[in-house]
Amino acid sequence: MSTCSRRADIISTVEFNHTGELLATGDKGGRVVIFQREQESKNQVHRRGEYNVYSTFQSHEPEFDYLKSLEIEEKINKIRWLPQQNAAYFLLSTNDKTVKLWKVSERDKRPEGYNLKDEEGRLRDPATITTLRVPVLRPMDLMVEATPRRVFANAHTYHINSISVNSDYETYMSADDLRINLWNFEITNQSFNIVDIKPANMEELTEVITAAEFHPHHCNSFVYSSSKGTIRLCDMRASALCDRHSKFFEEPEDPSNRSFFSEIISSISDVKFSHSGRYIMTRDYLTVKVWDLNMENRPIETYQVHDYLRSKLCSLYENDCIFDKFECVWNGSDSVIMTGSYNNFFRMFDRNTKRDVTLEASRENSKPRAILKPRKVCVGGKRRKDEISVDSLDFSKKILHTAWHPSENIIAVAATNNLYIFQDKVN
């Protein structure tokens, strides 16, 4: 955990790989940091689960679009891992405009005894070579190298908000405000437009795409969410351009809750398929909802993340917090969901017991093996001594990005420029 005040160090995405052995973070300065889980050793059984820095590399640099006179931020919007096929690891990272495929590999041997070069790497005069020798591999200190293998550029007019790897592992998609493109990993100079909601006249624009994800098992299906609080499920078998969805998920608005802020807070900031592929989870400003793919008219579960902010929407609008984009994640068995809030709080909801808990990511709680104490926020009236009043919440401390280990109870929580890793206590 590192603390520094530089804006570039603010973490902008967190993602475990498919085994959970690696954890990647991206930040506003365009860097990717990969942490690797320590292997358990005989004499240090309790160390299993600690993540240490494995590789750090600059993924994106700031650019300038001269045609539009716009700066293109280097900030990493999303990272997605590919399943591991060999000794190397592959991941996709994206900023607003460009997706890159990175290969992360280890080297612990170097070849020596070249015929045409000397040991310093200078070319030898062929006339002086009288004998041929067999090059040998000599051990060297372990080096982790990150190399960009593909750069997928120039396909988005608007800012990329999502990337998602398809279950065929041959294609992936990238989504911006108005379009979703399908890419083949081998082809960088063209993509296929699968969703386009841009109206002929931009003055008629009523909604934008906020997030998109492929189904975990069916390579023809994907969902995308909108700023109007709706989710569309699309099937690429039905037509090449998915301008007609196959399912449309929307909850009718409760007229009694209608307010000036209704539209803003109903915008969906994240959408995630469950591992089983049966459910979708969506996060809007105040709630997390779980939808059954077989029921479009309303969610089967709705969880209040911070309902006590309902009375504070006016000031949250004035300080722009109402536009914060919180993410949500499933645990490995789809039984618990997690999402962030303010004051460095994050929330967990158990779908089976319907119990929920508020936890805090802070320096005080980050001692090794510290036990997290549930936090409570009190609304009005009398405050118990362990409760926090709504009026003293710090809205500059927000947990937007979290990740859950694919099979174990280990979570990663990004609090501004600190990364916290918590795990269930081992009996």
Tab-separated table of C-alpha atoms in Angstrom:
chain	number	residue	atom	x	y	z
A	1	MET	CA	0.000	0.000	0.000
A	2	SER	CA	1.523	3.283	-1.032
A	3	THR	CA	0.290	6.749	-0.294
A	4	CYS	CA	1.164	9.750	-2.360
A	5	SER	CA	-0.728	12.798	-3.346
A	6	ARG	CA	0.106	12.740	-7.060
A	7	ARG	CA	-2.990	12.659	-9.217
A	8	ALA	CA	-1.229	10.221	-11.568
A	9	ASP	CA	-1.196	7.584	-8.814
A	10	ILE	CA	-4.968	7.461	-8.402
A	11	ILE	CA	-6.019	3.874	-9.167
A	12	SER	CA	-8.560	3.726	-11.987
A	13	THR	CA	-9.114	-0.038	-12.385
A	14	VAL	CA	-8.437	-3.315	-10.498
A	15	GLU	CA	-8.632	-6.834	-11.947
A	16	PHE	CA	-7.657	-10.361	-10.811
A	17	ASN	CA	-6.563	-12.820	-13.486
A	18	HIS	CA	-8.474	-16.078	-14.009
A	19	THR	CA	-6.539	-18.022	-11.360
A	20	GLY	CA	-6.319	-15.173	-8.865
A	21	GLU	CA	-2.532	-15.545	-8.686
A	22	LEU	CA	-2.084	-12.122	-10.262
A	23	LEU	CA	-3.807	-8.819	-9.601
A	24	ALA	CA	-3.451	-5.851	-11.952
A	25	THR	CA	-4.163	-2.204	-11.262
A	26	GLY	CA	-4.171	0.688	-13.710
A	27	ASP	CA	-3.825	4.322	-12.717
A	28	LYS	CA	-4.452	7.826	-14.042
A	29	GLY	CA	-0.795	8.134	-15.049
A	30	GLY	CA	-1.164	5.324	-17.606
A	31	ARG	CA	0.789	2.764	-15.552
A	32	VAL	CA	-0.096	-0.866	-14.957
A	33	VAL	CA	1.145	-2.527	-11.775
A	34	ILE	CA	0.842	-6.316	-11.476
A	35	PHE	CA	0.963	-8.010	-8.081
A	36	GLN	CA	1.746	-11.711	-7.685
A	37	ARG	CA	0.545	-13.885	-4.846
A	38	GLU	CA	3.258	-15.375	-2.655
A	39	GLN	CA	3.560	-19.153	-2.780
A	40	GLU	CA	3.122	-20.868	0.560
A	41	SER	CA	6.372	-22.108	2.083
A	42	LYS	CA	6.809	-24.690	4.853
A	43	ASN	CA	8.122	-22.226	7.434
A	44	GLN	CA	5.746	-19.365	6.589
A	45	VAL	CA	2.328	-20.923	6.197
A	46	HIS	CA	0.538	-17.702	7.111
A	47	ARG	CA	2.227	-15.719	4.314
A	48	ARG	CA	0.105	-17.402	1.652
A	49	GLY	CA	-2.115	-14.782	0.136
A	50	GLU	CA	0.227	-11.829	0.337
A	51	TYR	CA	0.526	-10.027	-2.962
A	52	ASN	CA	3.819	-8.404	-3.917
A	53	VAL	CA	4.744	-6.261	-6.909
A	54	TYR	CA	5.581	-8.506	-9.870
A	55	SER	CA	5.809	-6.047	-12.752
A	56	THR	CA	5.248	-2.341	-13.401
A	57	PHE	CA	5.095	-0.816	-16.855
A	58	GLN	CA	3.883	2.289	-18.646
A	59	SER	CA	0.922	1.149	-20.735
A	60	HIS	CA	-0.322	4.436	-22.212
A	61	GLU	CA	1.221	7.872	-22.725
A	62	PRO	CA	-0.610	11.187	-22.985
A	63	GLU	CA	-1.431	12.013	-26.604
A	64	PHE	CA	-2.843	14.940	-28.513
A	65	ASP	CA	-5.513	14.765	-31.195
A	66	TYR	CA	-4.457	17.569	-33.535
A	67	LEU	CA	-7.579	17.383	-35.662
A	68	LYS	CA	-9.869	18.026	-32.717
A	69	SER	CA	-7.367	19.939	-30.565
A	70	LEU	CA	-8.037	17.526	-27.728
A	71	GLU	CA	-5.697	16.020	-25.199
A	72	ILE	CA	-6.104	12.268	-24.862
A	73	GLU	CA	-5.544	11.220	-21.281
A	74	GLU	CA	-3.221	8.347	-20.519
A	75	LYS	CA	-5.512	7.148	-17.685
A	76	ILE	CA	-6.194	3.388	-17.803
A	77	ASN	CA	-9.983	2.924	-17.931
A	78	LYS	CA	-10.091	-0.879	-17.845
A	79	ILE	CA	-7.858	-3.959	-17.694
A	80	ARG	CA	-9.007	-7.428	-18.768
A	81	TRP	CA	-6.915	-10.606	-18.521
A	82	LEU	CA	-6.905	-13.350	-21.113
A	83	PRO	CA	-6.912	-16.929	-19.812
A	84	GLN	CA	-3.373	-18.237	-19.566
A	85	GLN	CA	-2.367	-20.517	-22.470
A	86	ASN	CA	1.369	-20.881	-21.808
A	87	ALA	CA	4.072	-19.548	-19.507
A	88	ALA	CA	3.329	-15.938	-20.449
A	89	TYR	CA	0.411	-13.805	-19.316
A	90	PHE	CA	-1.652	-11.577	-21.603
A	91	LEU	CA	-3.838	-8.634	-20.685
A	92	LEU	CA	-5.770	-5.898	-22.461
A	93	SER	CA	-5.575	-2.336	-21.189
A	94	THR	CA	-7.380	0.686	-22.550
A	95	ASN	CA	-7.453	4.434	-22.143
A	96	ASP	CA	-10.140	6.636	-23.747
A	97	LYS	CA	-9.129	5.799	-27.317
A	98	THR	CA	-6.652	2.938	-27.678
A	99	VAL	CA	-6.691	-0.695	-26.526
A	100	LYS	CA	-3.363	-2.497	-26.137
A	101	LEU	CA	-2.608	-6.199	-25.766
A	102	TRP	CA	0.349	-6.754	-23.434
A	103	LYS	CA	2.445	-9.868	-22.997
A	104	VAL	CA	4.033	-10.285	-19.559
A	105	SER	CA	6.742	-12.948	-19.471
A	106	GLU	CA	9.649	-14.074	-17.304
A	107	ARG	CA	13.272	-14.474	-18.371
A	108	ASP	CA	15.823	-16.173	-16.148
A	109	LYS	CA	18.299	-17.393	-18.771
A	110	ARG	CA	20.318	-15.618	-21.413
A	111	PRO	CA	22.025	-17.075	-24.475
A	112	GLU	CA	25.815	-16.821	-24.679
A	113	GLY	CA	28.310	-17.865	-27.323
A	114	TYR	CA	26.936	-16.266	-30.468
A	115	ASN	CA	28.906	-16.950	-33.633
A	116	LEU	CA	28.337	-13.668	-35.444
A	117	LYS	CA	28.464	-11.346	-32.418
A	118	ASP	CA	30.914	-10.982	-29.584
A	119	GLU	CA	29.846	-11.044	-25.927
A	120	GLU	CA	29.164	-7.280	-25.987
A	121	GLY	CA	26.759	-7.786	-28.880
A	122	ARG	CA	28.968	-6.180	-31.557
A	123	LEU	CA	29.060	-7.884	-34.959
A	124	ARG	CA	32.265	-9.835	-35.598
A	125	ASP	CA	34.164	-9.678	-38.853
A	126	PRO	CA	33.178	-12.877	-40.719
A	127	ALA	CA	36.813	-13.291	-41.833
A	128	THR	CA	37.885	-13.810	-38.204
A	129	ILE	CA	35.335	-16.573	-37.533
A	130	THR	CA	37.205	-19.850	-37.864
A	131	THR	CA	35.135	-22.122	-35.639
A	132	LEU	CA	31.429	-22.475	-35.030
A	133	ARG	CA	30.200	-23.021	-31.502
A	134	VAL	CA	26.899	-24.020	-29.965
A	135	PRO	CA	25.318	-21.134	-28.021
A	136	VAL	CA	24.431	-22.009	-24.438
A	137	LEU	CA	21.796	-20.665	-22.023
A	138	ARG	CA	23.233	-19.281	-18.804
A	139	PRO	CA	21.136	-18.514	-15.748
A	140	MET	CA	20.544	-14.845	-14.932
A	141	ASP	CA	18.474	-12.893	-12.409
A	142	LEU	CA	14.751	-13.228	-13.021
A	143	MET	CA	13.430	-10.441	-15.242
A	144	VAL	CA	9.743	-9.799	-15.854
A	145	GLU	CA	9.212	-8.134	-19.206
A	146	ALA	CA	6.058	-6.466	-20.485
A	147	THR	CA	5.870	-6.057	-24.247
A	148	PRO	CA	3.014	-4.572	-26.286
A	149	ARG	CA	1.954	-7.235	-28.791
A	150	ARG	CA	-0.977	-5.455	-30.453
A	151	VAL	CA	-2.283	-1.895	-30.546
A	152	PHE	CA	-5.954	-1.469	-31.473
A	153	ALA	CA	-6.422	2.207	-32.306
A	154	ASN	CA	-8.483	4.703	-34.310
A	155	ALA	CA	-11.854	2.978	-33.919
A	156	HIS	CA	-13.573	5.160	-31.318
A	157	THR	CA	-14.855	8.694	-31.729
A	158	TYR	CA	-15.977	8.794	-28.097
A	159	HIS	CA	-14.384	7.615	-24.870
A	160	ILE	CA	-14.003	3.862	-24.312
A	161	ASN	CA	-15.768	2.849	-21.085
A	162	SER	CA	-15.595	-0.963	-21.310
A	163	ILE	CA	-13.632	-3.810	-22.801
A	164	SER	CA	-14.705	-7.444	-22.515
A	165	VAL	CA	-12.995	-10.640	-23.690
A	166	ASN	CA	-15.313	-13.116	-25.404
A	167	SER	CA	-15.527	-16.733	-24.242
A	168	ASP	CA	-14.209	-17.842	-27.661
A	169	TYR	CA	-10.913	-16.115	-26.640
A	170	GLU	CA	-10.524	-15.027	-30.269
A	171	THR	CA	-12.476	-11.792	-30.037
A	172	TYR	CA	-13.151	-8.966	-27.627
A	173	MET	CA	-15.305	-5.872	-27.638
A	174	SER	CA	-14.722	-2.238	-26.786
A	175	ALA	CA	-17.605	0.108	-25.976
A	176	ASP	CA	-17.806	3.888	-25.984
A	177	ASP	CA	-20.725	6.260	-25.370
A	178	LEU	CA	-22.485	5.486	-28.649
A	179	ARG	CA	-20.890	2.436	-30.256
A	180	ILE	CA	-19.620	-1.042	-29.496
A	181	ASN	CA	-16.902	-2.595	-31.668
A	182	LEU	CA	-15.927	-6.243	-32.010
A	183	TRP	CA	-12.235	-7.021	-32.567
A	184	ASN	CA	-10.268	-10.103	-33.479
A	185	PHE	CA	-7.082	-10.386	-31.400
A	186	GLU	CA	-5.036	-10.956	-34.545
A	187	ILE	CA	-6.370	-7.997	-36.538
A	188	THR	CA	-5.511	-4.481	-35.380
A	189	ASN	CA	-6.429	-2.357	-38.381
A	190	GLN	CA	-10.159	-3.079	-38.480
A	191	SER	CA	-12.981	-3.773	-36.101
A	192	PHE	CA	-16.614	-4.653	-36.643
A	193	ASN	CA	-19.285	-2.262	-35.377
A	194	ILE	CA	-21.934	-4.340	-33.546
A	195	VAL	CA	-23.918	-1.591	-31.792
A	196	ASP	CA	-24.464	1.975	-32.962
A	197	ILE	CA	-26.965	4.159	-31.115
A	198	LYS	CA	-25.787	7.454	-32.600
A	199	PRO	CA	-28.822	9.382	-33.900
A	200	ALA	CA	-28.656	11.056	-37.322
A	201	ASN	CA	-29.139	14.353	-35.531
A	202	MET	CA	-27.050	14.599	-32.353
A	203	GLU	CA	-29.619	16.986	-30.864
A	204	GLU	CA	-31.945	13.983	-30.580
A	205	LEU	CA	-29.474	12.083	-28.397
A	206	THR	CA	-31.317	10.846	-25.301
A	207	GLU	CA	-29.028	8.165	-23.864
A	208	VAL	CA	-25.475	6.846	-23.946
A	209	ILE	CA	-23.895	3.428	-23.440
A	210	THR	CA	-22.320	3.223	-19.982
A	211	ALA	CA	-20.947	-0.361	-19.785
A	212	ALA	CA	-20.900	-3.591	-21.801
A	213	GLU	CA	-19.926	-7.197	-21.162
A	214	PHE	CA	-19.904	-10.550	-22.963
A	215	HIS	CA	-21.812	-13.523	-21.574
A	216	PRO	CA	-19.319	-15.771	-19.726
A	217	HIS	CA	-20.213	-18.936	-21.705
A	218	HIS	CA	-22.221	-18.013	-24.838
A	219	CYS	CA	-19.920	-16.279	-27.295
A	220	ASN	CA	-22.855	-14.839	-29.247
A	221	SER	CA	-24.443	-12.916	-26.338
A	222	PHE	CA	-23.548	-9.662	-24.636
A	223	VAL	CA	-25.257	-6.979	-22.583
A	224	TYR	CA	-24.887	-3.239	-22.462
A	225	SER	CA	-26.327	-0.719	-20.042
A	226	SER	CA	-27.421	2.851	-20.622
A	227	SER	CA	-27.622	6.200	-18.888
A	228	LYS	CA	-31.412	5.739	-18.829
A	229	GLY	CA	-31.145	2.793	-16.442
A	230	THR	CA	-31.930	0.142	-19.049
A	231	ILE	CA	-30.046	-3.031	-20.025
A	232	ARG	CA	-30.141	-4.625	-23.447
A	233	LEU	CA	-29.182	-8.239	-24.115
A	234	CYS	CA	-28.034	-8.744	-27.706
A	235	ASP	CA	-27.484	-11.861	-29.803
A	236	MET	CA	-24.916	-11.620	-32.574
A	237	ARG	CA	-26.510	-14.612	-34.336
A	238	ALA	CA	-29.675	-12.606	-34.962
A	239	SER	CA	-28.027	-9.896	-37.078
A	240	ALA	CA	-24.627	-8.434	-37.744
A	241	LEU	CA	-25.543	-5.006	-36.377
A	242	CYS	CA	-27.302	-5.565	-33.067
A	243	ASP	CA	-29.581	-2.566	-33.400
A	244	ARG	CA	-32.487	-4.702	-32.197
A	245	HIS	CA	-31.935	-6.270	-28.796
A	246	SER	CA	-33.292	-9.696	-27.916
A	247	LYS	CA	-34.121	-8.711	-24.332
A	248	PHE	CA	-34.727	-5.361	-22.688
A	249	PHE	CA	-34.481	-5.035	-18.911
A	250	GLU	CA	-36.067	-2.029	-17.267
A	251	GLU	CA	-37.750	-1.374	-13.967
A	252	PRO	CA	-40.712	1.004	-14.147
A	253	GLU	CA	-40.093	4.086	-12.046
A	254	ASP	CA	-41.953	4.545	-8.791
A	255	PRO	CA	-43.815	7.852	-9.320
A	256	SER	CA	-43.634	8.622	-5.592
A	257	ASN	CA	-39.816	8.744	-5.794
A	258	ARG	CA	-39.761	11.054	-8.806
A	259	SER	CA	-37.458	14.033	-8.423
A	260	PHE	CA	-35.194	16.373	-10.370
A	261	PHE	CA	-32.366	13.859	-9.890
A	262	SER	CA	-34.290	10.722	-10.939
A	263	GLU	CA	-32.688	10.446	-14.357
A	264	ILE	CA	-29.153	11.095	-13.143
A	265	ILE	CA	-29.274	8.533	-10.333
A	266	SER	CA	-30.926	5.860	-12.500
A	267	SER	CA	-27.972	5.862	-14.920
A	268	ILE	CA	-26.211	2.476	-14.710
A	269	SER	CA	-22.494	2.772	-14.013
A	270	ASP	CA	-21.595	-0.936	-14.198
A	271	VAL	CA	-23.052	-4.200	-15.483
A	272	LYS	CA	-21.666	-7.681	-14.706
A	273	PHE	CA	-22.772	-11.190	-15.625
A	274	SER	CA	-22.726	-13.711	-12.790
A	275	HIS	CA	-20.135	-16.487	-13.205
A	276	SER	CA	-23.009	-18.893	-13.895
A	277	GLY	CA	-24.285	-16.654	-16.689
A	278	ARG	CA	-27.842	-16.786	-15.301
A	279	TYR	CA	-27.951	-13.316	-13.734
A	280	ILE	CA	-26.813	-9.786	-14.447
A	281	MET	CA	-25.948	-7.293	-11.761
A	282	THR	CA	-26.214	-3.543	-12.335
A	283	ARG	CA	-25.067	-0.626	-10.207
A	284	ASP	CA	-26.716	2.773	-10.301
A	285	TYR	CA	-26.040	5.679	-7.966
A	286	LEU	CA	-27.969	4.419	-4.943
A	287	THR	CA	-28.595	0.708	-5.541
A	288	VAL	CA	-27.307	-2.603	-6.830
A	289	LYS	CA	-29.832	-4.745	-8.686
A	290	VAL	CA	-29.722	-8.404	-9.686
A	291	TRP	CA	-31.687	-9.391	-12.777
A	292	ASP	CA	-32.656	-12.885	-13.899
A	293	LEU	CA	-32.040	-13.247	-17.634
A	294	ASN	CA	-35.495	-14.805	-17.898
A	295	MET	CA	-37.345	-11.855	-16.360
A	296	GLU	CA	-37.154	-8.478	-18.043
A	297	ASN	CA	-39.756	-6.345	-16.261
A	298	ARG	CA	-38.046	-5.965	-12.893
A	299	PRO	CA	-34.952	-7.080	-10.968
A	300	ILE	CA	-35.271	-10.082	-8.652
A	301	GLU	CA	-33.172	-8.355	-5.976
A	302	THR	CA	-32.509	-4.704	-5.121
A	303	TYR	CA	-29.928	-3.678	-2.516
A	304	GLN	CA	-29.707	-0.166	-1.069
A	305	VAL	CA	-26.050	0.857	-1.063
A	306	HIS	CA	-26.343	4.186	0.767
A	307	ASP	CA	-29.995	5.153	0.956
A	308	TYR	CA	-29.128	7.810	3.540
A	309	LEU	CA	-27.764	9.917	0.655
A	310	ARG	CA	-31.246	10.328	-0.846
A	311	SER	CA	-31.730	13.547	1.141
A	312	LYS	CA	-28.262	14.788	0.157
A	313	LEU	CA	-28.661	14.621	-3.630
A	314	CYS	CA	-28.729	18.397	-3.986
A	315	SER	CA	-25.280	18.916	-2.494
A	316	LEU	CA	-23.960	15.794	-4.262
A	317	TYR	CA	-25.120	17.364	-7.509
A	318	GLU	CA	-23.377	20.624	-6.680
A	319	ASN	CA	-20.036	18.927	-5.930
A	320	ASP	CA	-20.407	16.601	-8.981
A	321	CYS	CA	-20.300	13.440	-6.849
A	322	ILE	CA	-23.699	12.431	-8.222
A	323	PHE	CA	-21.870	11.584	-11.473
A	324	ASP	CA	-19.417	9.160	-9.788
A	325	LYS	CA	-19.280	5.777	-11.503
A	326	PHE	CA	-19.204	2.953	-8.966
A	327	GLU	CA	-18.434	-0.611	-10.033
A	328	CYS	CA	-19.840	-3.842	-8.601
A	329	VAL	CA	-18.442	-7.405	-8.404
A	330	TRP	CA	-19.619	-10.946	-7.655
A	331	ASN	CA	-17.750	-13.376	-5.432
A	332	GLY	CA	-16.633	-16.666	-7.008
A	333	SER	CA	-19.876	-18.504	-6.234
A	334	ASP	CA	-22.256	-15.613	-7.093
A	335	SER	CA	-23.606	-15.654	-3.526
A	336	VAL	CA	-22.196	-12.314	-2.342
A	337	ILE	CA	-21.892	-9.004	-4.148
A	338	MET	CA	-19.664	-6.063	-3.329
A	339	THR	CA	-19.692	-2.419	-4.322
A	340	GLY	CA	-18.201	0.836	-3.086
A	341	SER	CA	-19.481	3.955	-1.374
A	342	TYR	CA	-18.080	7.158	0.152
A	343	ASN	CA	-15.871	7.746	3.190
A	344	ASN	CA	-13.754	4.779	1.979
A	345	PHE	CA	-16.701	2.504	2.816
A	346	PHE	CA	-17.576	-0.530	0.751
A	347	ARG	CA	-20.659	-2.706	1.005
A	348	MET	CA	-21.260	-6.458	0.855
A	349	PHE	CA	-24.634	-8.104	0.357
A	350	ASP	CA	-25.177	-11.820	1.002
A	351	ARG	CA	-27.836	-12.969	-1.436
A	352	ASN	CA	-28.763	-16.057	0.588
A	353	THR	CA	-29.032	-14.674	4.121
A	354	LYS	CA	-29.986	-11.136	2.923
A	355	ARG	CA	-27.461	-9.806	5.431
A	356	ASP	CA	-25.338	-6.826	4.478
A	357	VAL	CA	-22.298	-5.171	5.981
A	358	THR	CA	-20.442	-1.874	5.581
A	359	LEU	CA	-16.644	-2.084	5.861
A	360	GLU	CA	-13.976	0.589	5.689
A	361	ALA	CA	-10.699	0.603	3.792
A	362	SER	CA	-8.347	2.798	5.789
A	363	ARG	CA	-4.782	2.924	7.101
A	364	GLU	CA	-5.969	2.004	10.602
A	365	ASN	CA	-7.531	-1.222	9.314
A	366	SER	CA	-4.625	-2.157	7.112
A	367	LYS	CA	-2.352	-3.776	9.679
A	368	PRO	CA	-1.613	-7.368	8.617
A	369	ARG	CA	-4.381	-9.654	9.808
A	370	ALA	CA	-6.424	-6.801	11.273
A	371	ILE	CA	-10.098	-7.684	11.549
A	372	LEU	CA	-12.434	-5.277	9.805
A	373	LYS	CA	-15.130	-3.874	12.051
A	374	PRO	CA	-18.535	-3.270	10.486
A	375	ARG	CA	-19.360	0.442	10.253
A	376	LYS	CA	-22.757	2.077	10.667
A	377	VAL	CA	-24.061	5.383	9.379
A	378	CYS	CA	-26.766	7.071	11.403
A	379	VAL	CA	-29.433	9.281	9.887
A	380	GLY	CA	-30.797	12.107	12.027
A	381	GLY	CA	-31.753	11.730	15.661
A	382	LYS	CA	-29.421	10.299	18.250
A	383	ARG	CA	-26.095	8.807	17.279
A	384	ARG	CA	-24.624	5.778	19.010
A	385	LYS	CA	-20.958	6.064	19.833
A	386	ASP	CA	-19.751	3.676	17.108
A	387	GLU	CA	-21.917	5.265	14.423
A	388	ILE	CA	-20.945	7.931	11.923
A	389	SER	CA	-23.251	10.798	11.101
A	390	VAL	CA	-24.196	11.323	7.458
A	391	ASP	CA	-22.996	14.904	7.714
A	392	SER	CA	-19.449	13.890	8.579
A	393	LEU	CA	-18.933	11.516	5.621
A	394	ASP	CA	-15.959	12.404	3.435
A	395	PHE	CA	-17.146	12.470	-0.187
A	396	SER	CA	-13.637	12.898	-1.549
A	397	LYS	CA	-12.805	9.380	-0.316
A	398	LYS	CA	-14.685	7.057	-2.620
A	399	ILE	CA	-14.347	3.358	-3.411
A	400	LEU	CA	-15.115	3.169	-7.130
A	401	HIS	CA	-13.055	0.094	-8.079
A	402	THR	CA	-13.040	-3.322	-6.396
A	403	ALA	CA	-12.220	-6.894	-7.423
A	404	TRP	CA	-12.934	-10.337	-5.979
A	405	HIS	CA	-10.613	-13.340	-6.278
A	406	PRO	CA	-12.238	-15.850	-8.685
A	407	SER	CA	-12.350	-18.709	-6.187
A	408	GLU	CA	-11.364	-17.510	-2.702
A	409	ASN	CA	-12.507	-14.883	-0.249
A	410	ILE	CA	-9.829	-12.363	-1.134
A	411	ILE	CA	-10.862	-8.890	-2.224
A	412	ALA	CA	-8.951	-5.942	-3.610
A	413	VAL	CA	-10.262	-2.462	-2.900
A	414	ALA	CA	-8.887	0.715	-4.487
A	415	ALA	CA	-9.201	3.783	-2.265
A	416	THR	CA	-7.925	6.736	-4.313
A	417	ASN	CA	-4.172	5.955	-4.527
A	418	ASN	CA	-4.080	3.051	-2.057
A	419	LEU	CA	-4.760	-0.581	-2.856
A	420	TYR	CA	-6.086	-2.688	0.023
A	421	ILE	CA	-6.191	-6.469	-0.100
A	422	PHE	CA	-8.367	-8.176	2.507
A	423	GLN	CA	-8.892	-11.883	2.974
A	424	ASP	CA	-11.097	-14.108	5.052
A	425	LYS	CA	-9.299	-15.268	8.130
A	426	VAL	CA	-7.978	-18.778	7.696
A	427	ASN	CA	-8.923	-21.157	10.482
